[in-house]
Amino acid sequence: MSGRQRSGSSTADQRPVKVTCFLPGFNAGETTRGIELCRGLVTEAQERNRQVAVRLAYSTSRFDYEAQIVASGFVAHRLPLHLDEAMVAGIMTADHHAAELVSDLGKARQFIQALIDDIVTSRPDLVLFGFVPPAGIAAQILRVPAVLYLPFPAYRSWVSRHFLRDVPDDLDNAILSAAPPALRQLLASAVSVGMFTKGIFKQQTFAAAGRQLGWQVASPDLFAMFASPLQLVTDLPAFYEGQDIGPDTRITGPVFSAPPEVDIDPEIHRMFSPGPRNRVYVSMGSSGEKPYLLAAIQALAAMPVRAVVVAAPRICSVEEVRASMPIPPHILLTDSFVPAHQVNAMADAAVIHGGQGTVQTAASSGTPIVGVGMQAEQSTNLDNVVRRGAAIRIPKRLWNPDTIRRATRQVLELPSFQENAARLSREYAAIDGRREAARAIWDFLEK
C-alpha cells in the first residue's frame, strides 16, 4: 500500500519514502497499533502530495497476528525470527513481572542481528517501532532514523514520577489497601524510582548483545534502546497535563485497532441484539493470563447478562474453557479476532485486562470498564479511566468471581459510570490519534 503521487509535486518528492515498521507478531496490541500508524502515514502522504512505501516486518510464532497484517494491505515481511511458545510465554511472563524480556545472550544477539540484516537489505529511510528494544539497538548501530511509539513516555523523569499511579499489585496487601491515598502515592513514587534497577528497565542481556554487535552508548539500558529524536505516546493528552514528558515526546492521542468494513460474526450480533438483559464484552487481549479469563467467565455465568467472551488461543482455548466449567447459553465463546471497537459499542460493560488497545477500544466506545492489570503499565492505563469515573480496577490478588460480579453490577447499575464513560468517549472522539501521529512523523521526515 502506498500514497499516490498527485500532480504538482516537486521532483524531489517523486521517490517514495521507505518505512519499515518492526512488529512483535505475537502481540495483538503492538501489531494492530503499528498497522494503524502505518495507515495514518499513507493517508498523510496523500495529503502532502508525497509517496510512501510501507513495509511491516514481524517475528512469527504459532499464534500470531499475521492475518491482520496481510489484511491491512501493506507489504508484509516475515523476519527469520520464529518464536516458539516457550519463548513467547517467557517474554509475556517477564513483561508481567518487570523482568528481562530475554535472558539468553545468544537469543538476544539473534534478535538484534536479524533486524540489522533486515535494515541493511531493505534500506529504509525510517524505522518505526514500538516495545521492541532490539529494533532501537539495530537502528542506532546502522544510524538509520527511527521513530518510537509507546503507551507511555520513555523518559526517566516521567517514569520516576508518574509511571505508577498506585501501589503495584505485586506489593499490595490488606494493610496497604487501608492506607490513605497520599501514602499509597508516595510509596508508588518510591517504587517507580526503584524500577530503574530492575530487569524491565535495565535489559542487561539485550544491552550485552548490542555491545557485541557494535552498539556504543554511555548507559546501555531500556531508555537508551528507545532513544530517538521523536517518541510518540499513543494516549489521551489529558492524562499527561502538567507532566514533564521529555523534549522528544509527543502525545498523539489514542491509536488502536479500528479496521474499516469488518463484518461482525452473526452469532455476536445475535447475542448482543436489543433485549432486556445487559450485554458484557470480555477480553484479556493477547497478553492476559488464563486464570483471570476463567474467573471472569465464572462471574458472568452466574449473572443475568449476555456475554461475548474472546478466548485468545495463546491464553486459553475455547476447548479448555469448556473443559473447565459448564458454559450457559447466555455466554458466547469465540477464538476469532474480533473488531473490538465495534463490539464494545454494542456492549453495556467491558470486563478486560489493562492493555492500552483493549482499554482504548472500550473507552472510545463509551463502555464502562471492569479491569485487571497484568503489570504496572496496564494498571496505570486502567487507573486513568478510573479517575474519570468510568472504570473499576480490581487488583490481581482480589480478581475472583465474587469481586468481578460486584464490580460488574456497579458499572451496569450506577448511572454515573455510563455518564462518565460517555463523557470520556467524547474526549476520544475529539482527537484523531492516528492522524496526529502521522503528521508528527511526516514533519520529522520533512525536516
Short mmCIF file of C-alpha atoms in Angstrom, two decimals:
data_model
loop_
_atom_site.label_atom_id
_atom_site.label_comp_id
_atom_site.label_asym_id
_atom_site.label_seq_id
_atom_site.Cartn_x
_atom_site.Cartn_y
_atom_site.Cartn_z
CA MET A 1 0.00 0.00 0.00
CA SER A 2 1.42 3.43 -0.81
CA GLY A 3 0.31 7.01 -1.14
CA ARG A 4 -0.46 8.01 -4.75
CA GLN A 5 1.51 10.86 -6.32
CA ARG A 6 -0.53 13.94 -7.12
CA SER A 7 0.23 16.43 -9.87
CA GLY A 8 2.25 19.47 -8.93
CA SER A 9 4.67 17.81 -6.54
CA SER A 10 8.38 18.54 -6.85
CA THR A 11 10.89 16.21 -8.47
CA ALA A 12 12.46 15.64 -5.07
CA ASP A 13 9.19 14.15 -3.92
CA GLN A 14 9.00 11.55 -6.69
CA ARG A 15 10.93 8.86 -4.83
CA PRO A 16 8.76 7.11 -2.26
CA VAL A 17 9.85 7.40 1.34
CA LYS A 18 10.60 3.88 2.54
CA VAL A 19 9.37 2.98 6.02
CA THR A 20 9.93 -0.31 7.82
CA CYS A 21 7.75 -0.94 10.85
CA PHE A 22 9.03 -3.71 13.13
CA LEU A 23 6.29 -5.63 14.94
CA PRO A 24 6.16 -8.42 17.54
CA GLY A 25 3.70 -10.58 15.64
CA PHE A 26 2.59 -12.44 18.79
CA ASN A 27 1.26 -9.29 20.48
CA ALA A 28 -2.15 -8.13 19.25
CA GLY A 29 -1.96 -4.62 20.71
CA GLU A 30 1.52 -3.83 19.41
CA THR A 31 0.81 -5.32 15.98
CA THR A 32 -2.53 -3.62 15.37
CA ARG A 33 -1.23 -0.30 16.74
CA GLY A 34 1.63 -0.45 14.24
CA ILE A 35 -0.83 -1.19 11.44
CA GLU A 36 -2.93 1.84 12.37
CA LEU A 37 0.11 4.12 12.47
CA CYS A 38 1.15 2.93 9.03
CA ARG A 39 -2.36 3.53 7.70
CA GLY A 40 -2.05 7.06 9.02
CA LEU A 41 1.30 7.52 7.24
CA VAL A 42 -0.29 6.60 3.91
CA THR A 43 -3.23 8.97 4.37
CA GLU A 44 -0.96 11.82 5.41
CA ALA A 45 1.34 11.14 2.44
CA GLN A 46 -1.62 11.66 0.10
CA GLU A 47 -2.46 14.94 1.86
CA ARG A 48 1.12 16.16 1.36
CA ASN A 49 1.47 15.03 -2.27
CA ARG A 50 4.11 12.53 -1.22
CA GLN A 51 4.68 8.84 -1.77
CA VAL A 52 5.43 6.32 0.93
CA ALA A 53 6.28 2.64 0.69
CA VAL A 54 5.43 0.94 3.97
CA ARG A 55 6.72 -2.47 4.90
CA LEU A 56 5.71 -4.35 8.02
CA ALA A 57 8.33 -6.80 9.28
CA TYR A 58 7.42 -9.18 12.07
CA SER A 59 8.51 -12.18 14.10
CA THR A 60 6.36 -15.26 13.62
CA SER A 61 5.01 -17.69 16.19
CA ARG A 62 2.42 -20.43 16.49
CA PHE A 63 -0.30 -17.91 17.34
CA ASP A 64 0.43 -14.58 15.71
CA TYR A 65 -1.43 -11.76 14.00
CA GLU A 66 -0.03 -12.24 10.53
CA ALA A 67 -3.59 -12.37 9.13
CA GLN A 68 -4.27 -8.84 10.35
CA ILE A 69 -1.03 -7.60 8.77
CA VAL A 70 -1.88 -9.18 5.44
CA ALA A 71 -5.48 -7.94 5.56
CA SER A 72 -4.25 -4.39 6.10
CA GLY A 73 -2.92 -4.35 2.53
CA PHE A 74 0.68 -3.49 3.35
CA VAL A 75 3.79 -5.31 2.23
CA ALA A 76 4.33 -7.88 4.95
CA HIS A 77 7.70 -9.49 5.58
CA ARG A 78 8.44 -12.44 7.83
CA LEU A 79 11.66 -11.94 9.72
CA PRO A 80 13.85 -15.01 10.21
CA LEU A 81 12.71 -14.99 13.82
CA HIS A 82 10.28 -17.72 14.76
CA LEU A 83 9.44 -17.68 18.44
CA ASP A 84 8.28 -20.96 19.93
CA GLU A 85 5.60 -20.98 22.60
CA ALA A 86 8.13 -21.27 25.43
CA MET A 87 9.90 -18.15 24.16
CA VAL A 88 6.67 -16.16 23.84
CA ALA A 89 5.48 -17.31 27.26
CA GLY A 90 8.84 -16.24 28.72
CA ILE A 91 8.56 -12.77 27.19
CA MET A 92 4.98 -12.35 28.43
CA THR A 93 5.90 -13.53 31.94
CA ALA A 94 8.90 -11.20 32.05
CA ASP A 95 6.70 -8.31 30.97
CA HIS A 96 4.17 -9.05 33.70
CA HIS A 97 6.88 -9.24 36.39
CA ALA A 98 9.07 -6.32 35.22
CA ALA A 99 11.94 -8.67 34.39
CA GLU A 100 14.29 -9.02 31.45
CA LEU A 101 12.43 -9.91 28.27
CA VAL A 102 15.21 -12.25 27.11
CA SER A 103 17.85 -13.74 29.40
CA ASP A 104 19.76 -15.86 26.86
CA LEU A 105 22.62 -13.89 25.29
CA GLY A 106 22.61 -15.95 22.11
CA LYS A 107 18.88 -15.39 21.58
CA ALA A 108 19.25 -11.67 22.25
CA ARG A 109 22.07 -11.41 19.73
CA GLN A 110 19.99 -13.36 17.19
CA PHE A 111 17.10 -10.90 17.66
CA ILE A 112 19.26 -7.85 17.05
CA GLN A 113 21.23 -9.38 14.18
CA ALA A 114 18.02 -10.32 12.34
CA LEU A 115 16.85 -6.71 12.49
CA ILE A 116 20.26 -5.39 11.43
CA ASP A 117 20.24 -7.72 8.42
CA ASP A 118 16.72 -6.67 7.52
CA ILE A 119 17.57 -2.96 7.65
CA VAL A 120 20.71 -3.49 5.57
CA THR A 121 18.69 -5.39 2.95
CA SER A 122 15.60 -3.17 2.78
CA ARG A 123 17.42 0.17 3.27
CA PRO A 124 14.51 2.12 4.79
CA ASP A 125 14.55 5.89 5.19
CA LEU A 126 12.83 5.45 8.53
CA VAL A 127 12.41 2.68 11.10
CA LEU A 128 9.16 2.74 13.08
CA PHE A 129 8.94 0.54 16.20
CA GLY A 130 7.10 0.07 19.47
CA PHE A 131 8.09 -2.01 22.50
CA VAL A 132 10.77 -3.85 20.53
CA PRO A 133 14.12 -2.96 22.17
CA PRO A 134 16.25 -4.79 19.54
CA ALA A 135 14.80 -2.51 16.83
CA GLY A 136 16.12 0.57 18.63
CA ILE A 137 19.56 -1.01 19.03
CA ALA A 138 19.71 -2.10 15.37
CA ALA A 139 18.65 1.33 14.06
CA GLN A 140 21.23 3.07 16.24
CA ILE A 141 24.04 0.74 15.16
CA LEU A 142 23.24 1.45 11.50
CA ARG A 143 22.48 5.15 12.13
CA VAL A 144 19.07 4.92 10.48
CA PRO A 145 16.46 7.50 11.61
CA ALA A 146 13.89 5.91 13.89
CA VAL A 147 10.58 6.88 15.47
CA LEU A 148 9.35 5.15 18.61
CA TYR A 149 5.72 4.65 19.65
CA LEU A 150 4.79 3.52 23.17
CA PRO A 151 1.86 3.53 25.59
CA PHE A 152 3.87 5.80 27.96
CA PRO A 153 6.80 8.28 27.77
CA ALA A 154 10.18 6.54 27.75
CA TYR A 155 11.67 9.42 29.74
CA ARG A 156 13.48 8.87 33.03
CA SER A 157 11.98 11.84 34.86
CA TRP A 158 8.45 10.91 33.83
CA VAL A 159 8.87 7.26 34.78
CA SER A 160 10.22 8.15 38.22
CA ARG A 161 7.27 10.45 38.93
CA HIS A 162 4.29 9.14 37.03
CA PHE A 163 4.77 5.57 35.73
CA LEU A 164 2.90 4.18 38.73
CA ARG A 165 -0.30 5.86 39.83
CA ASP A 166 -0.79 3.47 42.74
CA VAL A 167 0.95 0.72 44.69
CA PRO A 168 1.78 -2.15 42.29
CA ASP A 169 -0.45 -5.19 42.67
CA ASP A 170 2.55 -7.39 43.46
CA LEU A 171 3.24 -5.30 46.60
CA ASP A 172 -0.32 -4.53 47.61
CA ASN A 173 -1.86 -6.17 50.67
CA ALA A 174 -4.72 -5.72 53.12
CA ILE A 175 -2.76 -3.22 55.25
CA LEU A 176 -1.78 -1.02 52.30
CA SER A 177 -5.32 -1.21 50.92
CA ALA A 178 -6.44 0.72 54.02
CA ALA A 179 -3.67 3.34 53.72
CA PRO A 180 -4.57 6.93 52.77
CA PRO A 181 -4.27 7.72 49.02
CA ALA A 182 -1.41 10.17 49.63
CA LEU A 183 0.64 7.49 51.39
CA ARG A 184 -0.06 4.97 48.62
CA GLN A 185 1.03 7.52 46.00
CA LEU A 186 4.24 8.24 47.94
CA LEU A 187 5.04 4.53 48.03
CA ALA A 188 4.21 4.22 44.32
CA SER A 189 6.69 7.01 43.54
CA ALA A 190 9.39 5.28 45.59
CA VAL A 191 8.77 2.03 43.71
CA SER A 192 8.92 3.91 40.38
CA VAL A 193 12.42 5.17 41.18
CA GLY A 194 13.47 1.68 42.26
CA MET A 195 12.30 0.21 38.96
CA PHE A 196 15.35 1.71 37.22
CA THR A 197 17.40 -1.06 38.82
CA LYS A 198 15.00 -3.80 37.68
CA GLY A 199 15.19 -6.05 34.65
CA ILE A 200 12.45 -4.31 32.66
CA PHE A 201 14.33 -1.00 32.50
CA LYS A 202 17.85 -2.48 32.51
CA GLN A 203 17.53 -5.22 29.85
CA GLN A 204 21.11 -6.29 30.54
CA THR A 205 21.10 -9.21 28.12
CA PHE A 206 19.94 -7.13 25.15
CA ALA A 207 22.46 -4.47 26.20
CA ALA A 208 25.32 -7.01 26.25
CA ALA A 209 24.29 -8.45 22.88
CA GLY A 210 24.07 -4.95 21.43
CA ARG A 211 27.56 -4.08 22.62
CA GLN A 212 28.90 -7.24 20.96
CA LEU A 213 27.35 -6.07 17.68
CA GLY A 214 28.73 -2.54 17.87
CA TRP A 215 26.17 -0.60 19.93
CA GLN A 216 28.04 2.12 21.76
CA VAL A 217 26.16 4.19 24.35
CA ALA A 218 27.15 5.54 27.74
CA SER A 219 24.27 3.93 29.66
CA PRO A 220 23.08 0.80 27.85
CA ASP A 221 19.59 0.36 29.27
CA LEU A 222 16.00 0.40 28.01
CA PHE A 223 15.93 4.19 27.82
CA ALA A 224 18.98 4.13 25.56
CA MET A 225 17.42 1.43 23.39
CA PHE A 226 14.34 3.61 22.97
CA ALA A 227 16.29 6.84 22.43
CA SER A 228 15.06 8.50 19.24
CA PRO A 229 14.51 12.07 18.06
CA LEU A 230 10.74 11.53 18.01
CA GLN A 231 8.88 9.44 20.57
CA LEU A 232 5.12 9.10 20.20
CA VAL A 233 2.83 8.25 23.09
CA THR A 234 -0.43 6.89 21.73
CA ASP A 235 -2.69 8.01 24.54
CA LEU A 236 -5.11 10.77 25.53
CA PRO A 237 -3.21 14.07 26.06
CA ALA A 238 -5.41 14.98 29.04
CA PHE A 239 -3.83 12.13 31.01
CA TYR A 240 -0.45 13.94 30.86
CA GLU A 241 -1.40 17.54 31.63
CA GLY A 242 1.25 19.26 33.76
CA GLN A 243 3.72 16.39 33.48
CA ASP A 244 7.28 16.60 32.17
CA ILE A 245 7.24 14.08 29.33
CA GLY A 246 10.61 14.99 27.83
CA PRO A 247 11.72 17.18 24.91
CA ASP A 248 11.37 14.49 22.23
CA THR A 249 7.98 13.11 23.28
CA ARG A 250 4.70 13.90 21.58
CA ILE A 251 1.32 12.78 22.96
CA THR A 252 -0.65 11.99 19.81
CA GLY A 253 -3.99 10.77 21.12
CA PRO A 254 -5.29 7.19 21.22
CA VAL A 255 -4.27 4.78 18.45
CA PHE A 256 -6.00 1.41 18.48
CA SER A 257 -7.21 -1.24 16.09
CA ALA A 258 -10.08 0.14 14.04
CA PRO A 259 -10.05 -1.74 10.74
CA PRO A 260 -12.65 -0.44 8.28
CA GLU A 261 -15.52 -2.54 6.97
CA VAL A 262 -15.07 -5.54 9.24
CA ASP A 263 -18.03 -7.92 9.34
CA ILE A 264 -19.08 -8.91 12.83
CA ASP A 265 -19.85 -12.58 13.40
CA PRO A 266 -23.64 -13.13 13.12
CA GLU A 267 -23.50 -15.03 16.42
CA ILE A 268 -22.18 -11.90 18.14
CA HIS A 269 -24.98 -9.87 16.56
CA ARG A 270 -27.46 -12.43 17.85
CA MET A 271 -26.07 -12.42 21.39
CA PHE A 272 -25.87 -8.62 21.53
CA SER A 273 -29.19 -7.90 19.82
CA PRO A 274 -31.55 -5.50 21.66
CA GLY A 275 -33.17 -7.13 24.66
CA PRO A 276 -33.88 -6.85 28.38
CA ARG A 277 -30.56 -8.23 29.62
CA ASN A 278 -27.34 -6.20 29.76
CA ARG A 279 -24.55 -7.07 27.36
CA VAL A 280 -20.96 -7.61 28.56
CA TYR A 281 -17.85 -7.91 26.39
CA VAL A 282 -14.96 -9.92 27.85
CA SER A 283 -11.37 -9.95 26.57
CA MET A 284 -7.90 -10.43 28.01
CA GLY A 285 -6.27 -9.43 24.73
CA SER A 286 -3.21 -11.43 23.76
CA SER A 287 -1.26 -10.71 26.96
CA GLY A 288 -3.71 -11.72 29.67
CA GLU A 289 -3.48 -14.90 31.69
CA LYS A 290 -5.77 -17.95 31.78
CA PRO A 291 -6.87 -17.78 35.46
CA TYR A 292 -8.09 -14.20 35.03
CA LEU A 293 -10.11 -15.04 31.94
CA LEU A 294 -11.67 -18.11 33.60
CA ALA A 295 -12.57 -16.08 36.71
CA ALA A 296 -14.37 -13.52 34.55
CA ILE A 297 -16.34 -16.24 32.77
CA GLN A 298 -17.30 -17.85 36.09
CA ALA A 299 -18.52 -14.50 37.35
CA LEU A 300 -20.71 -13.81 34.34
CA ALA A 301 -22.03 -17.37 34.17
CA ALA A 302 -23.93 -16.64 37.39
CA MET A 303 -25.26 -13.24 36.31
CA PRO A 304 -28.44 -12.35 34.35
CA VAL A 305 -26.48 -10.84 31.46
CA ARG A 306 -25.49 -11.75 27.91
CA ALA A 307 -21.76 -12.03 27.33
CA VAL A 308 -19.39 -12.34 24.39
CA VAL A 309 -16.06 -13.76 25.53
CA VAL A 310 -12.91 -13.71 23.39
CA ALA A 311 -10.71 -16.68 24.29
CA ALA A 312 -7.41 -15.95 22.56
CA PRO A 313 -5.79 -19.31 21.68
CA ARG A 314 -2.50 -18.42 23.35
CA ILE A 315 -4.22 -17.58 26.63
CA CYS A 316 -6.85 -20.28 26.79
CA SER A 317 -8.57 -22.19 24.01
CA VAL A 318 -12.33 -22.48 23.76
CA GLU A 319 -11.94 -26.21 24.40
CA GLU A 320 -10.02 -25.52 27.63
CA VAL A 321 -12.72 -23.13 28.80
CA ARG A 322 -15.48 -25.66 28.13
CA ALA A 323 -13.50 -28.39 29.89
CA SER A 324 -13.06 -26.24 32.99
CA MET A 325 -16.72 -25.33 33.57
CA PRO A 326 -20.24 -25.59 32.14
CA ILE A 327 -20.93 -22.71 29.75
CA PRO A 328 -24.52 -21.45 29.97
CA PRO A 329 -26.36 -20.34 26.80
CA HIS A 330 -26.10 -16.65 27.70
CA ILE A 331 -22.31 -16.75 27.15
CA LEU A 332 -20.86 -16.86 23.64
CA LEU A 333 -17.24 -18.05 23.37
CA THR A 334 -15.14 -17.17 20.34
CA ASP A 335 -11.48 -17.56 19.47
CA SER A 336 -11.71 -15.36 16.38
CA PHE A 337 -10.12 -11.93 16.02
CA VAL A 338 -12.94 -9.55 16.98
CA PRO A 339 -13.24 -5.89 15.86
CA ALA A 340 -13.29 -4.75 19.49
CA HIS A 341 -14.18 -1.13 18.72
CA GLN A 342 -17.39 -2.29 17.04
CA VAL A 343 -18.33 -4.96 19.58
CA ASN A 344 -17.65 -2.63 22.52
CA ALA A 345 -20.06 -0.13 21.01
CA MET A 346 -22.78 -2.82 21.27
CA ALA A 347 -21.96 -3.66 24.91
CA ASP A 348 -23.11 -2.13 28.19
CA ALA A 349 -19.88 -3.02 30.01
CA ALA A 350 -16.44 -4.48 29.28
CA VAL A 351 -14.54 -6.89 31.52
CA ILE A 352 -10.95 -6.66 30.32
CA HIS A 353 -7.26 -6.60 31.09
CA GLY A 354 -5.40 -3.29 31.02
CA GLY A 355 -3.65 -3.44 27.65
CA GLN A 356 -3.71 0.01 26.10
CA GLY A 357 -5.57 -1.05 22.96
CA THR A 358 -8.14 -3.05 24.92
CA VAL A 359 -8.78 -0.13 27.28
CA GLN A 360 -8.95 2.40 24.44
CA THR A 361 -11.45 0.45 22.37
CA ALA A 362 -13.78 0.30 25.38
CA ALA A 363 -13.26 3.92 26.45
CA SER A 364 -13.68 5.29 22.93
CA SER A 365 -16.99 3.40 22.67
CA GLY A 366 -18.34 4.87 25.90
CA THR A 367 -18.35 1.45 27.55
CA PRO A 368 -17.72 1.31 31.33
CA ILE A 369 -14.88 -0.99 32.34
CA VAL A 370 -14.14 -3.61 34.97
CA GLY A 371 -10.44 -4.36 34.59
CA VAL A 372 -7.32 -6.00 35.93
CA GLY A 373 -3.75 -5.01 35.07
CA MET A 374 -1.29 -7.77 34.23
CA GLN A 375 1.58 -5.38 35.02
CA ALA A 376 2.23 -1.80 36.14
CA GLU A 377 1.65 -0.06 32.81
CA GLN A 378 -1.67 -1.86 32.34
CA SER A 379 -2.79 -0.88 35.83
CA THR A 380 -1.97 2.74 35.00
CA ASN A 381 -4.00 2.51 31.77
CA LEU A 382 -6.98 1.41 33.85
CA ASP A 383 -6.34 3.93 36.62
CA ASN A 384 -6.54 6.77 34.09
CA VAL A 385 -10.10 5.68 33.29
CA VAL A 386 -10.89 5.02 36.97
CA ARG A 387 -10.01 8.65 37.73
CA ARG A 388 -12.61 9.69 35.15
CA GLY A 389 -15.24 7.63 36.92
CA ALA A 390 -15.71 5.23 34.01
CA ALA A 391 -13.99 2.11 35.35
CA ILE A 392 -13.30 -0.09 38.34
CA ARG A 393 -9.85 -1.66 38.56
CA ILE A 394 -9.64 -4.81 40.67
CA PRO A 395 -6.14 -5.69 42.00
CA LYS A 396 -4.81 -9.03 40.80
CA ARG A 397 -4.97 -10.59 44.28
CA LEU A 398 -8.68 -9.73 44.50
CA TRP A 399 -9.66 -10.76 40.98
CA ASN A 400 -12.16 -13.56 41.59
CA PRO A 401 -15.74 -14.32 40.53
CA ASP A 402 -17.30 -12.56 43.54
CA THR A 403 -15.41 -9.27 43.16
CA ILE A 404 -15.91 -9.31 39.40
CA ARG A 405 -19.67 -9.80 39.83
CA ARG A 406 -19.93 -6.96 42.35
CA ALA A 407 -17.92 -4.58 40.17
CA THR A 408 -19.82 -5.52 37.03
CA ARG A 409 -23.15 -4.90 38.77
CA GLN A 410 -21.87 -1.48 39.87
CA VAL A 411 -20.86 -0.29 36.40
CA LEU A 412 -24.12 -1.60 34.94
CA GLU A 413 -26.46 -0.25 37.61
CA LEU A 414 -24.95 3.09 38.69
CA PRO A 415 -25.81 5.80 36.12
CA SER A 416 -22.60 7.70 36.91
CA PHE A 417 -20.47 5.04 35.21
CA GLN A 418 -22.49 5.26 31.99
CA GLU A 419 -22.47 9.07 32.10
CA ASN A 420 -18.73 9.31 32.75
CA ALA A 421 -17.97 6.73 30.08
CA ALA A 422 -20.00 8.73 27.56
CA ARG A 423 -18.12 11.89 28.54
CA LEU A 424 -14.76 10.15 28.12
CA SER A 425 -15.88 8.81 24.74
CA ARG A 426 -16.45 12.40 23.57
CA GLU A 427 -12.88 13.27 24.57
CA TYR A 428 -11.63 10.37 22.47
CA ALA A 429 -13.76 11.45 19.51
CA ALA A 430 -12.31 14.97 19.65
CA ILE A 431 -8.81 13.84 18.67
CA ASP A 432 -7.62 11.68 15.77
CA GLY A 433 -4.59 9.99 17.29
CA ARG A 434 -3.66 8.14 14.12
CA ARG A 435 -3.63 11.35 12.10
CA GLU A 436 -1.74 13.33 14.75
CA ALA A 437 0.91 10.60 14.92
CA ALA A 438 1.23 10.53 11.13
CA ARG A 439 1.60 14.30 10.99
CA ALA A 440 4.33 14.19 13.62
CA ILE A 441 6.23 11.52 11.69
CA TRP A 442 5.93 13.35 8.36
CA ASP A 443 7.01 16.65 9.97
CA PHE A 444 10.05 14.80 11.29
CA LEU A 445 10.80 13.31 7.85
CA GLU A 446 10.47 16.61 6.05
CA LYS A 447 12.85 18.36 8.42
#
